[in-house]
């Protein structure tokens, strides 16, 4: 019962992680630059994401430009696009597989099949977490290095946006969920090896008594 509750908790974490992965991939605020200027009325907030760049004015106007050219993008943005999409796909696969293998569901066949499905789903979650953690870390490193570079003007420097933090949190949720699913199945298999099924030894006293009775008949 405790293992089933733990798997359900890990499944909820995986759902939050997958939803956060998709949200972080689509959000345009991976890095933000707030240029207040001399007048607060003309303040501009520039946001850059994986797929579009957006500009928000204090007057309420909002405009976005899609990034159509892939080859013109920096290598870290291209890598972030690929790995974040891969993370979303792996997390979706993990949710589908663990739905079949969880103890609280009636899908997946016998116990061994469900254990293997849970382990495979846990591996998918771990790979999804790693795929989401690598681009967010690389992207944050580029932002910090550019921010600390003295040769870059202040107007071109950015800070990490909400999408980066969402990606970090989602990757953590997916990693925790994957570890819980893998360890729960591993503990179960290890327990089955340590405690093998008991073999019932039938007493032979009745047979011995019958043999003694037969010998007495011949005396």
mmCIF file with all atom_site columns, C-alpha atoms in Angstrom:
data_model
loop_
_atom_site.group_PDB
_atom_site.id
_atom_site.type_symbol
_atom_site.label_atom_id
_atom_site.label_alt_id
_atom_site.label_comp_id
_atom_site.label_asym_id
_atom_site.label_entity_id
_atom_site.label_seq_id
_atom_site.pdbx_PDB_ins_code
_atom_site.Cartn_x
_atom_site.Cartn_y
_atom_site.Cartn_z
_atom_site.occupancy
_atom_site.B_iso_or_equiv
_atom_site.pdbx_formal_charge
_atom_site.auth_seq_id
_atom_site.auth_comp_id
_atom_site.auth_asym_id
_atom_site.auth_atom_id
_atom_site.pdbx_PDB_model_num
ATOM 1   C CA . UNK A 1 1   ? 0.000  0.000   0.000   1.00 0.00 ? 1   UNK A CA 1
ATOM 2   C CA . UNK A 1 2   ? 2.839  2.385   0.849   1.00 0.00 ? 2   UNK A CA 1
ATOM 3   C CA . UNK A 1 3   ? 4.573  1.598   -2.432  1.00 0.00 ? 3   UNK A CA 1
ATOM 4   C CA . UNK A 1 4   ? 1.382  2.299   -4.379  1.00 0.00 ? 4   UNK A CA 1
ATOM 5   C CA . UNK A 1 5   ? 0.963  5.641   -2.605  1.00 0.00 ? 5   UNK A CA 1
ATOM 6   C CA . UNK A 1 6   ? 4.585  6.530   -3.342  1.00 0.00 ? 6   UNK A CA 1
ATOM 7   C CA . UNK A 1 7   ? 4.106  5.693   -7.010  1.00 0.00 ? 7   UNK A CA 1
ATOM 8   C CA . UNK A 1 8   ? 0.997  7.857   -7.136  1.00 0.00 ? 8   UNK A CA 1
ATOM 9   C CA . UNK A 1 9   ? 2.939  10.735  -5.558  1.00 0.00 ? 9   UNK A CA 1
ATOM 10  C CA . UNK A 1 10  ? 5.710  10.285  -8.139  1.00 0.00 ? 10  UNK A CA 1
ATOM 11  C CA . UNK A 1 11  ? 3.108  10.255  -10.908 1.00 0.00 ? 11  UNK A CA 1
ATOM 12  C CA . UNK A 1 12  ? 1.714  13.598  -9.692  1.00 0.00 ? 12  UNK A CA 1
ATOM 13  C CA . UNK A 1 13  ? 5.247  15.033  -9.665  1.00 0.00 ? 13  UNK A CA 1
ATOM 14  C CA . UNK A 1 14  ? 5.777  13.748  -13.201 1.00 0.00 ? 14  UNK A CA 1
ATOM 15  C CA . UNK A 1 15  ? 2.557  15.422  -14.362 1.00 0.00 ? 15  UNK A CA 1
ATOM 16  C CA . UNK A 1 16  ? 3.690  18.751  -12.903 1.00 0.00 ? 16  UNK A CA 1
ATOM 17  C CA . UNK A 1 17  ? 7.116  18.260  -14.449 1.00 0.00 ? 17  UNK A CA 1
ATOM 18  C CA . UNK A 1 18  ? 5.737  17.478  -17.902 1.00 0.00 ? 18  UNK A CA 1
ATOM 19  C CA . UNK A 1 19  ? 3.342  20.428  -17.777 1.00 0.00 ? 19  UNK A CA 1
ATOM 20  C CA . UNK A 1 20  ? 6.175  22.712  -16.647 1.00 0.00 ? 20  UNK A CA 1
ATOM 21  C CA . UNK A 1 21  ? 8.419  21.402  -19.423 1.00 0.00 ? 21  UNK A CA 1
ATOM 22  C CA . UNK A 1 22  ? 5.848  22.253  -22.077 1.00 0.00 ? 22  UNK A CA 1
ATOM 23  C CA . UNK A 1 23  ? 5.209  25.661  -20.506 1.00 0.00 ? 23  UNK A CA 1
ATOM 24  C CA . UNK A 1 24  ? 8.904  26.521  -20.300 1.00 0.00 ? 24  UNK A CA 1
ATOM 25  C CA . UNK A 1 25  ? 9.440  25.459  -23.904 1.00 0.00 ? 25  UNK A CA 1
ATOM 26  C CA . UNK A 1 26  ? 6.701  27.747  -25.197 1.00 0.00 ? 26  UNK A CA 1
ATOM 27  C CA . UNK A 1 27  ? 7.245  30.789  -22.942 1.00 0.00 ? 27  UNK A CA 1
ATOM 28  C CA . UNK A 1 28  ? 9.048  33.760  -24.533 1.00 0.00 ? 28  UNK A CA 1
ATOM 29  C CA . UNK A 1 29  ? 10.781 34.964  -21.362 1.00 0.00 ? 29  UNK A CA 1
ATOM 30  C CA . UNK A 1 30  ? 13.923 32.856  -21.184 1.00 0.00 ? 30  UNK A CA 1
ATOM 31  C CA . UNK A 1 31  ? 15.900 36.059  -20.754 1.00 0.00 ? 31  UNK A CA 1
ATOM 32  C CA . UNK A 1 32  ? 14.594 39.505  -19.901 1.00 0.00 ? 32  UNK A CA 1
ATOM 33  C CA . UNK A 1 33  ? 15.977 43.001  -20.288 1.00 0.00 ? 33  UNK A CA 1
ATOM 34  C CA . UNK A 1 34  ? 14.192 45.899  -18.582 1.00 0.00 ? 34  UNK A CA 1
ATOM 35  C CA . UNK A 1 35  ? 15.158 49.259  -20.102 1.00 0.00 ? 35  UNK A CA 1
ATOM 36  C CA . UNK A 1 36  ? 13.495 51.952  -18.022 1.00 0.00 ? 36  UNK A CA 1
ATOM 37  C CA . UNK A 1 37  ? 15.316 54.892  -19.569 1.00 0.00 ? 37  UNK A CA 1
ATOM 38  C CA . UNK A 1 38  ? 14.812 58.458  -18.477 1.00 0.00 ? 38  UNK A CA 1
ATOM 39  C CA . UNK A 1 39  ? 11.029 58.239  -18.347 1.00 0.00 ? 39  UNK A CA 1
ATOM 40  C CA . UNK A 1 40  ? 8.963  55.506  -16.723 1.00 0.00 ? 40  UNK A CA 1
ATOM 41  C CA . UNK A 1 41  ? 6.228  56.085  -19.304 1.00 0.00 ? 41  UNK A CA 1
ATOM 42  C CA . UNK A 1 42  ? 8.473  54.891  -22.123 1.00 0.00 ? 42  UNK A CA 1
ATOM 43  C CA . UNK A 1 43  ? 9.759  51.832  -20.218 1.00 0.00 ? 43  UNK A CA 1
ATOM 44  C CA . UNK A 1 44  ? 10.386 48.801  -22.391 1.00 0.00 ? 44  UNK A CA 1
ATOM 45  C CA . UNK A 1 45  ? 10.734 45.170  -21.338 1.00 0.00 ? 45  UNK A CA 1
ATOM 46  C CA . UNK A 1 46  ? 12.407 42.940  -23.917 1.00 0.00 ? 46  UNK A CA 1
ATOM 47  C CA . UNK A 1 47  ? 11.998 39.186  -23.613 1.00 0.00 ? 47  UNK A CA 1
ATOM 48  C CA . UNK A 1 48  ? 13.700 36.501  -25.652 1.00 0.00 ? 48  UNK A CA 1
ATOM 49  C CA . UNK A 1 49  ? 12.593 32.871  -25.851 1.00 0.00 ? 49  UNK A CA 1
ATOM 50  C CA . UNK A 1 50  ? 13.384 29.785  -27.854 1.00 0.00 ? 50  UNK A CA 1
ATOM 51  C CA . UNK A 1 51  ? 10.800 30.475  -30.546 1.00 0.00 ? 51  UNK A CA 1
ATOM 52  C CA . UNK A 1 52  ? 10.044 34.217  -30.399 1.00 0.00 ? 52  UNK A CA 1
ATOM 53  C CA . UNK A 1 53  ? 11.209 37.578  -29.105 1.00 0.00 ? 53  UNK A CA 1
ATOM 54  C CA . UNK A 1 54  ? 8.663  39.834  -27.436 1.00 0.00 ? 54  UNK A CA 1
ATOM 55  C CA . UNK A 1 55  ? 8.637  43.493  -26.420 1.00 0.00 ? 55  UNK A CA 1
ATOM 56  C CA . UNK A 1 56  ? 6.300  44.884  -23.797 1.00 0.00 ? 56  UNK A CA 1
ATOM 57  C CA . UNK A 1 57  ? 5.741  48.632  -23.438 1.00 0.00 ? 57  UNK A CA 1
ATOM 58  C CA . UNK A 1 58  ? 4.508  50.344  -20.306 1.00 0.00 ? 58  UNK A CA 1
ATOM 59  C CA . UNK A 1 59  ? 1.693  51.843  -22.357 1.00 0.00 ? 59  UNK A CA 1
ATOM 60  C CA . UNK A 1 60  ? 0.163  48.374  -22.672 1.00 0.00 ? 60  UNK A CA 1
ATOM 61  C CA . UNK A 1 61  ? 1.322  47.498  -26.186 1.00 0.00 ? 61  UNK A CA 1
ATOM 62  C CA . UNK A 1 62  ? 2.817  44.062  -26.751 1.00 0.00 ? 62  UNK A CA 1
ATOM 63  C CA . UNK A 1 63  ? 4.543  42.772  -29.884 1.00 0.00 ? 63  UNK A CA 1
ATOM 64  C CA . UNK A 1 64  ? 6.278  39.478  -30.686 1.00 0.00 ? 64  UNK A CA 1
ATOM 65  C CA . UNK A 1 65  ? 8.497  38.325  -33.539 1.00 0.00 ? 65  UNK A CA 1
ATOM 66  C CA . UNK A 1 66  ? 8.933  34.671  -34.410 1.00 0.00 ? 66  UNK A CA 1
ATOM 67  C CA . UNK A 1 67  ? 12.380 33.233  -35.016 1.00 0.00 ? 67  UNK A CA 1
ATOM 68  C CA . UNK A 1 68  ? 11.967 31.643  -38.427 1.00 0.00 ? 68  UNK A CA 1
ATOM 69  C CA . UNK A 1 69  ? 15.622 31.089  -39.270 1.00 0.00 ? 69  UNK A CA 1
ATOM 70  C CA . UNK A 1 70  ? 17.180 28.223  -37.355 1.00 0.00 ? 70  UNK A CA 1
ATOM 71  C CA . UNK A 1 71  ? 20.734 28.479  -38.705 1.00 0.00 ? 71  UNK A CA 1
ATOM 72  C CA . UNK A 1 72  ? 21.038 32.141  -37.714 1.00 0.00 ? 72  UNK A CA 1
ATOM 73  C CA . UNK A 1 73  ? 20.405 31.326  -34.040 1.00 0.00 ? 73  UNK A CA 1
ATOM 74  C CA . UNK A 1 74  ? 23.249 30.761  -31.555 1.00 0.00 ? 74  UNK A CA 1
ATOM 75  C CA . UNK A 1 75  ? 24.209 27.175  -30.932 1.00 0.00 ? 75  UNK A CA 1
ATOM 76  C CA . UNK A 1 76  ? 22.934 27.173  -27.345 1.00 0.00 ? 76  UNK A CA 1
ATOM 77  C CA . UNK A 1 77  ? 19.439 28.217  -28.490 1.00 0.00 ? 77  UNK A CA 1
ATOM 78  C CA . UNK A 1 78  ? 19.400 25.494  -31.153 1.00 0.00 ? 78  UNK A CA 1
ATOM 79  C CA . UNK A 1 79  ? 20.479 22.925  -28.579 1.00 0.00 ? 79  UNK A CA 1
ATOM 80  C CA . UNK A 1 80  ? 17.888 24.209  -26.095 1.00 0.00 ? 80  UNK A CA 1
ATOM 81  C CA . UNK A 1 81  ? 15.126 23.839  -28.682 1.00 0.00 ? 81  UNK A CA 1
ATOM 82  C CA . UNK A 1 82  ? 16.091 20.254  -29.476 1.00 0.00 ? 82  UNK A CA 1
ATOM 83  C CA . UNK A 1 83  ? 16.598 19.071  -25.916 1.00 0.00 ? 83  UNK A CA 1
ATOM 84  C CA . UNK A 1 84  ? 13.461 20.753  -24.542 1.00 0.00 ? 84  UNK A CA 1
ATOM 85  C CA . UNK A 1 85  ? 11.297 19.168  -27.242 1.00 0.00 ? 85  UNK A CA 1
ATOM 86  C CA . UNK A 1 86  ? 12.983 15.824  -26.513 1.00 0.00 ? 86  UNK A CA 1
ATOM 87  C CA . UNK A 1 87  ? 12.261 16.298  -22.812 1.00 0.00 ? 87  UNK A CA 1
ATOM 88  C CA . UNK A 1 88  ? 8.573  16.916  -23.522 1.00 0.00 ? 88  UNK A CA 1
ATOM 89  C CA . UNK A 1 89  ? 8.367  13.784  -25.670 1.00 0.00 ? 89  UNK A CA 1
ATOM 90  C CA . UNK A 1 90  ? 10.143 11.594  -23.111 1.00 0.00 ? 90  UNK A CA 1
ATOM 91  C CA . UNK A 1 91  ? 7.981  12.862  -20.264 1.00 0.00 ? 91  UNK A CA 1
ATOM 92  C CA . UNK A 1 92  ? 4.837  12.112  -22.302 1.00 0.00 ? 92  UNK A CA 1
ATOM 93  C CA . UNK A 1 93  ? 6.108  8.582   -22.981 1.00 0.00 ? 93  UNK A CA 1
ATOM 94  C CA . UNK A 1 94  ? 6.898  8.150   -19.294 1.00 0.00 ? 94  UNK A CA 1
ATOM 95  C CA . UNK A 1 95  ? 3.385  9.187   -18.264 1.00 0.00 ? 95  UNK A CA 1
ATOM 96  C CA . UNK A 1 96  ? 1.820  6.712   -20.691 1.00 0.00 ? 96  UNK A CA 1
ATOM 97  C CA . UNK A 1 97  ? 4.087  3.841   -19.613 1.00 0.00 ? 97  UNK A CA 1
ATOM 98  C CA . UNK A 1 98  ? 3.776  4.407   -15.868 1.00 0.00 ? 98  UNK A CA 1
ATOM 99  C CA . UNK A 1 99  ? -0.003 4.642   -16.175 1.00 0.00 ? 99  UNK A CA 1
ATOM 100 C CA . UNK A 1 100 ? 0.092  1.014   -17.305 1.00 0.00 ? 100 UNK A CA 1
ATOM 101 C CA . UNK A 1 101 ? 2.652  -0.101  -14.720 1.00 0.00 ? 101 UNK A CA 1
ATOM 102 C CA . UNK A 1 102 ? 1.383  1.580   -11.555 1.00 0.00 ? 102 UNK A CA 1
ATOM 103 C CA . UNK A 1 103 ? 0.038  -0.673  -8.807  1.00 0.00 ? 103 UNK A CA 1
ATOM 104 C CA . UNK A 1 104 ? -3.137 1.357   -8.421  1.00 0.00 ? 104 UNK A CA 1
ATOM 105 C CA . UNK A 1 105 ? -4.197 0.644   -12.019 1.00 0.00 ? 105 UNK A CA 1
ATOM 106 C CA . UNK A 1 106 ? -5.605 -2.569  -13.441 1.00 0.00 ? 106 UNK A CA 1
ATOM 107 C CA . UNK A 1 107 ? -3.634 -2.347  -16.677 1.00 0.00 ? 107 UNK A CA 1
ATOM 108 C CA . UNK A 1 108 ? -0.387 -4.007  -17.695 1.00 0.00 ? 108 UNK A CA 1
ATOM 109 C CA . UNK A 1 109 ? -1.028 -7.674  -16.966 1.00 0.00 ? 109 UNK A CA 1
ATOM 110 C CA . UNK A 1 110 ? 0.798  -9.541  -14.211 1.00 0.00 ? 110 UNK A CA 1
ATOM 111 C CA . UNK A 1 111 ? 3.036  -8.116  -11.499 1.00 0.00 ? 111 UNK A CA 1
ATOM 112 C CA . UNK A 1 112 ? 6.312  -8.615  -13.367 1.00 0.00 ? 112 UNK A CA 1
ATOM 113 C CA . UNK A 1 113 ? 5.029  -6.824  -16.449 1.00 0.00 ? 113 UNK A CA 1
ATOM 114 C CA . UNK A 1 114 ? 3.817  -3.888  -14.365 1.00 0.00 ? 114 UNK A CA 1
ATOM 115 C CA . UNK A 1 115 ? 7.188  -3.694  -12.589 1.00 0.00 ? 115 UNK A CA 1
ATOM 116 C CA . UNK A 1 116 ? 9.030  -3.596  -15.901 1.00 0.00 ? 116 UNK A CA 1
ATOM 117 C CA . UNK A 1 117 ? 6.661  -0.918  -17.189 1.00 0.00 ? 117 UNK A CA 1
ATOM 118 C CA . UNK A 1 118 ? 7.227  1.198   -14.060 1.00 0.00 ? 118 UNK A CA 1
ATOM 119 C CA . UNK A 1 119 ? 10.980 0.873   -14.436 1.00 0.00 ? 119 UNK A CA 1
ATOM 120 C CA . UNK A 1 120 ? 10.837 1.857   -18.107 1.00 0.00 ? 120 UNK A CA 1
ATOM 121 C CA . UNK A 1 121 ? 8.645  4.851   -17.266 1.00 0.00 ? 121 UNK A CA 1
ATOM 122 C CA . UNK A 1 122 ? 11.061 5.888   -14.521 1.00 0.00 ? 122 UNK A CA 1
ATOM 123 C CA . UNK A 1 123 ? 13.949 5.772   -16.986 1.00 0.00 ? 123 UNK A CA 1
ATOM 124 C CA . UNK A 1 124 ? 11.960 7.983   -19.368 1.00 0.00 ? 124 UNK A CA 1
ATOM 125 C CA . UNK A 1 125 ? 11.371 10.495  -16.587 1.00 0.00 ? 125 UNK A CA 1
ATOM 126 C CA . UNK A 1 126 ? 15.065 10.556  -15.656 1.00 0.00 ? 126 UNK A CA 1
ATOM 127 C CA . UNK A 1 127 ? 16.098 11.090  -19.274 1.00 0.00 ? 127 UNK A CA 1
ATOM 128 C CA . UNK A 1 128 ? 13.447 13.803  -19.625 1.00 0.00 ? 128 UNK A CA 1
ATOM 129 C CA . UNK A 1 129 ? 14.748 15.541  -16.507 1.00 0.00 ? 129 UNK A CA 1
ATOM 130 C CA . UNK A 1 130 ? 18.325 15.436  -17.788 1.00 0.00 ? 130 UNK A CA 1
ATOM 131 C CA . UNK A 1 131 ? 17.194 16.694  -21.210 1.00 0.00 ? 131 UNK A CA 1
ATOM 132 C CA . UNK A 1 132 ? 15.430 19.606  -19.516 1.00 0.00 ? 132 UNK A CA 1
ATOM 133 C CA . UNK A 1 133 ? 18.240 20.371  -17.077 1.00 0.00 ? 133 UNK A CA 1
ATOM 134 C CA . UNK A 1 134 ? 21.020 20.616  -19.663 1.00 0.00 ? 134 UNK A CA 1
ATOM 135 C CA . UNK A 1 135 ? 19.529 23.434  -21.817 1.00 0.00 ? 135 UNK A CA 1
ATOM 136 C CA . UNK A 1 136 ? 18.383 25.510  -18.844 1.00 0.00 ? 136 UNK A CA 1
ATOM 137 C CA . UNK A 1 137 ? 21.849 25.296  -17.269 1.00 0.00 ? 137 UNK A CA 1
ATOM 138 C CA . UNK A 1 138 ? 23.588 26.133  -20.554 1.00 0.00 ? 138 UNK A CA 1
ATOM 139 C CA . UNK A 1 139 ? 21.193 29.007  -21.236 1.00 0.00 ? 139 UNK A CA 1
ATOM 140 C CA . UNK A 1 140 ? 21.703 30.409  -17.729 1.00 0.00 ? 140 UNK A CA 1
ATOM 141 C CA . UNK A 1 141 ? 25.470 30.163  -18.129 1.00 0.00 ? 141 UNK A CA 1
ATOM 142 C CA . UNK A 1 142 ? 25.326 32.194  -21.352 1.00 0.00 ? 142 UNK A CA 1
ATOM 143 C CA . UNK A 1 143 ? 23.157 34.858  -19.707 1.00 0.00 ? 143 UNK A CA 1
ATOM 144 C CA . UNK A 1 144 ? 25.477 35.198  -16.714 1.00 0.00 ? 144 UNK A CA 1
ATOM 145 C CA . UNK A 1 145 ? 28.645 35.264  -18.824 1.00 0.00 ? 145 UNK A CA 1
ATOM 146 C CA . UNK A 1 146 ? 27.213 38.007  -21.050 1.00 0.00 ? 146 UNK A CA 1
ATOM 147 C CA . UNK A 1 147 ? 26.008 39.948  -18.025 1.00 0.00 ? 147 UNK A CA 1
ATOM 148 C CA . UNK A 1 148 ? 29.474 39.890  -16.433 1.00 0.00 ? 148 UNK A CA 1
ATOM 149 C CA . UNK A 1 149 ? 31.230 40.787  -19.690 1.00 0.00 ? 149 UNK A CA 1
ATOM 150 C CA . UNK A 1 150 ? 32.414 44.395  -19.459 1.00 0.00 ? 150 UNK A CA 1
ATOM 151 C CA . UNK A 1 151 ? 32.653 44.794  -23.239 1.00 0.00 ? 151 UNK A CA 1
ATOM 152 C CA . UNK A 1 152 ? 28.901 44.299  -23.719 1.00 0.00 ? 152 UNK A CA 1
ATOM 153 C CA . UNK A 1 153 ? 26.805 47.463  -23.247 1.00 0.00 ? 153 UNK A CA 1
ATOM 154 C CA . UNK A 1 154 ? 24.256 47.597  -20.467 1.00 0.00 ? 154 UNK A CA 1
ATOM 155 C CA . UNK A 1 155 ? 21.356 47.806  -22.910 1.00 0.00 ? 155 UNK A CA 1
ATOM 156 C CA . UNK A 1 156 ? 22.303 44.408  -24.372 1.00 0.00 ? 156 UNK A CA 1
ATOM 157 C CA . UNK A 1 157 ? 22.594 42.566  -21.068 1.00 0.00 ? 157 UNK A CA 1
ATOM 158 C CA . UNK A 1 158 ? 19.822 40.279  -19.872 1.00 0.00 ? 158 UNK A CA 1
ATOM 159 C CA . UNK A 1 159 ? 18.752 38.397  -16.783 1.00 0.00 ? 159 UNK A CA 1
ATOM 160 C CA . UNK A 1 160 ? 17.217 34.906  -16.494 1.00 0.00 ? 160 UNK A CA 1
ATOM 161 C CA . UNK A 1 161 ? 13.461 34.946  -17.021 1.00 0.00 ? 161 UNK A CA 1
ATOM 162 C CA . UNK A 1 162 ? 10.635 32.924  -15.589 1.00 0.00 ? 162 UNK A CA 1
ATOM 163 C CA . UNK A 1 163 ? 10.910 30.207  -18.240 1.00 0.00 ? 163 UNK A CA 1
ATOM 164 C CA . UNK A 1 164 ? 14.404 29.282  -17.039 1.00 0.00 ? 164 UNK A CA 1
ATOM 165 C CA . UNK A 1 165 ? 13.241 28.850  -13.444 1.00 0.00 ? 165 UNK A CA 1
ATOM 166 C CA . UNK A 1 166 ? 10.221 26.872  -14.648 1.00 0.00 ? 166 UNK A CA 1
ATOM 167 C CA . UNK A 1 167 ? 12.545 24.600  -16.603 1.00 0.00 ? 167 UNK A CA 1
ATOM 168 C CA . UNK A 1 168 ? 14.762 24.013  -13.560 1.00 0.00 ? 168 UNK A CA 1
ATOM 169 C CA . UNK A 1 169 ? 11.817 23.149  -11.317 1.00 0.00 ? 169 UNK A CA 1
ATOM 170 C CA . UNK A 1 170 ? 10.223 20.882  -13.923 1.00 0.00 ? 170 UNK A CA 1
ATOM 171 C CA . UNK A 1 171 ? 13.487 19.013  -14.466 1.00 0.00 ? 171 UNK A CA 1
ATOM 172 C CA . UNK A 1 172 ? 13.762 18.463  -10.716 1.00 0.00 ? 172 UNK A CA 1
ATOM 173 C CA . UNK A 1 173 ? 10.230 17.088  -10.540 1.00 0.00 ? 173 UNK A CA 1
ATOM 174 C CA . UNK A 1 174 ? 10.904 14.687  -13.410 1.00 0.00 ? 174 UNK A CA 1
ATOM 175 C CA . UNK A 1 175 ? 14.171 13.465  -11.893 1.00 0.00 ? 175 UNK A CA 1
ATOM 176 C CA . UNK A 1 176 ? 12.561 12.843  -8.502  1.00 0.00 ? 176 UNK A CA 1
ATOM 177 C CA . UNK A 1 177 ? 9.630  11.008  -10.103 1.00 0.00 ? 177 UNK A CA 1
ATOM 178 C CA . UNK A 1 178 ? 11.959 8.850   -12.193 1.00 0.00 ? 178 UNK A CA 1
ATOM 179 C CA . UNK A 1 179 ? 14.107 7.894   -9.216  1.00 0.00 ? 179 UNK A CA 1
ATOM 180 C CA . UNK A 1 180 ? 11.027 6.965   -7.154  1.00 0.00 ? 180 UNK A CA 1
ATOM 181 C CA . UNK A 1 181 ? 9.615  4.743   -9.897  1.00 0.00 ? 181 UNK A CA 1
ATOM 182 C CA . UNK A 1 182 ? 12.945 3.002   -10.543 1.00 0.00 ? 182 UNK A CA 1
ATOM 183 C CA . UNK A 1 183 ? 13.775 2.423   -6.882  1.00 0.00 ? 183 UNK A CA 1
ATOM 184 C CA . UNK A 1 184 ? 10.293 1.133   -6.034  1.00 0.00 ? 184 UNK A CA 1
ATOM 185 C CA . UNK A 1 185 ? 10.537 -1.541  -8.721  1.00 0.00 ? 185 UNK A CA 1
ATOM 186 C CA . UNK A 1 186 ? 14.131 -2.356  -7.794  1.00 0.00 ? 186 UNK A CA 1
ATOM 187 C CA . UNK A 1 187 ? 13.277 -2.853  -4.129  1.00 0.00 ? 187 UNK A CA 1
ATOM 188 C CA . UNK A 1 188 ? 10.450 -5.161  -5.046  1.00 0.00 ? 188 UNK A CA 1
ATOM 189 C CA . UNK A 1 189 ? 12.617 -7.337  -7.288  1.00 0.00 ? 189 UNK A CA 1
ATOM 190 C CA . UNK A 1 190 ? 15.402 -7.438  -4.712  1.00 0.00 ? 190 UNK A CA 1
ATOM 191 C CA . UNK A 1 191 ? 12.954 -8.450  -1.989  1.00 0.00 ? 191 UNK A CA 1
ATOM 192 C CA . UNK A 1 192 ? 11.695 -11.298 -4.136  1.00 0.00 ? 192 UNK A CA 1
ATOM 193 C CA . UNK A 1 193 ? 15.269 -12.581 -4.497  1.00 0.00 ? 193 UNK A CA 1
ATOM 194 C CA . UNK A 1 194 ? 16.096 -12.328 -0.815  1.00 0.00 ? 194 UNK A CA 1
ATOM 195 C CA . UNK A 1 195 ? 12.882 -13.998 0.307   1.00 0.00 ? 195 UNK A CA 1
ATOM 196 C CA . UNK A 1 196 ? 12.163 -16.812 -2.126  1.00 0.00 ? 196 UNK A CA 1
ATOM 197 C CA . UNK A 1 197 ? 8.796  -18.553 -1.970  1.00 0.00 ? 197 UNK A CA 1
ATOM 198 C CA . UNK A 1 198 ? 8.535  -21.084 0.818   1.00 0.00 ? 198 UNK A CA 1
ATOM 199 C CA . UNK A 1 199 ? 8.522  -24.734 -0.115  1.00 0.00 ? 199 UNK A CA 1
ATOM 200 C CA . UNK A 1 200 ? 5.989  -26.811 1.743   1.00 0.00 ? 200 UNK A CA 1
ATOM 201 C CA . UNK A 1 201 ? 7.544  -29.980 3.195   1.00 0.00 ? 201 UNK A CA 1
ATOM 202 C CA . UNK A 1 202 ? 4.960  -32.673 3.681   1.00 0.00 ? 202 UNK A CA 1
ATOM 203 C CA . UNK A 1 203 ? 5.555  -34.783 6.813   1.00 0.00 ? 203 UNK A CA 1
ATOM 204 C CA . UNK A 1 204 ? 6.342  -38.389 6.289   1.00 0.00 ? 204 UNK A CA 1
ATOM 205 C CA . UNK A 1 205 ? 5.262  -39.573 9.740   1.00 0.00 ? 205 UNK A CA 1
ATOM 206 C CA . UNK A 1 206 ? 2.090  -41.042 8.359   1.00 0.00 ? 206 UNK A CA 1
ATOM 207 C CA . UNK A 1 207 ? 4.036  -43.089 5.813   1.00 0.00 ? 207 UNK A CA 1
ATOM 208 C CA . UNK A 1 208 ? 6.440  -44.312 8.491   1.00 0.00 ? 208 UNK A CA 1
ATOM 209 C CA . UNK A 1 209 ? 3.571  -45.346 10.758  1.00 0.00 ? 209 UNK A CA 1
ATOM 210 C CA . UNK A 1 210 ? 1.949  -47.248 7.924   1.00 0.00 ? 210 UNK A CA 1
ATOM 211 C CA . UNK A 1 211 ? 5.213  -49.038 7.227   1.00 0.00 ? 211 UNK A CA 1
ATOM 212 C CA . UNK A 1 212 ? 5.541  -49.999 10.883  1.00 0.00 ? 212 UNK A CA 1
ATOM 213 C CA . UNK A 1 213 ? 2.022  -51.304 10.941  1.00 0.00 ? 213 UNK A CA 1
ATOM 214 C CA . UNK A 1 214 ? 2.681  -53.501 7.933   1.00 0.00 ? 214 UNK A CA 1
ATOM 215 C CA . UNK A 1 215 ? 5.783  -54.971 9.519   1.00 0.00 ? 215 UNK A CA 1
ATOM 216 C CA . UNK A 1 216 ? 3.879  -55.876 12.668  1.00 0.00 ? 216 UNK A CA 1
ATOM 217 C CA . UNK A 1 217 ? 1.422  -57.873 10.621  1.00 0.00 ? 217 UNK A CA 1
ATOM 218 C CA . UNK A 1 218 ? 4.214  -60.207 9.551   1.00 0.00 ? 218 UNK A CA 1
ATOM 219 C CA . UNK A 1 219 ? 5.467  -60.823 13.094  1.00 0.00 ? 219 UNK A CA 1
#
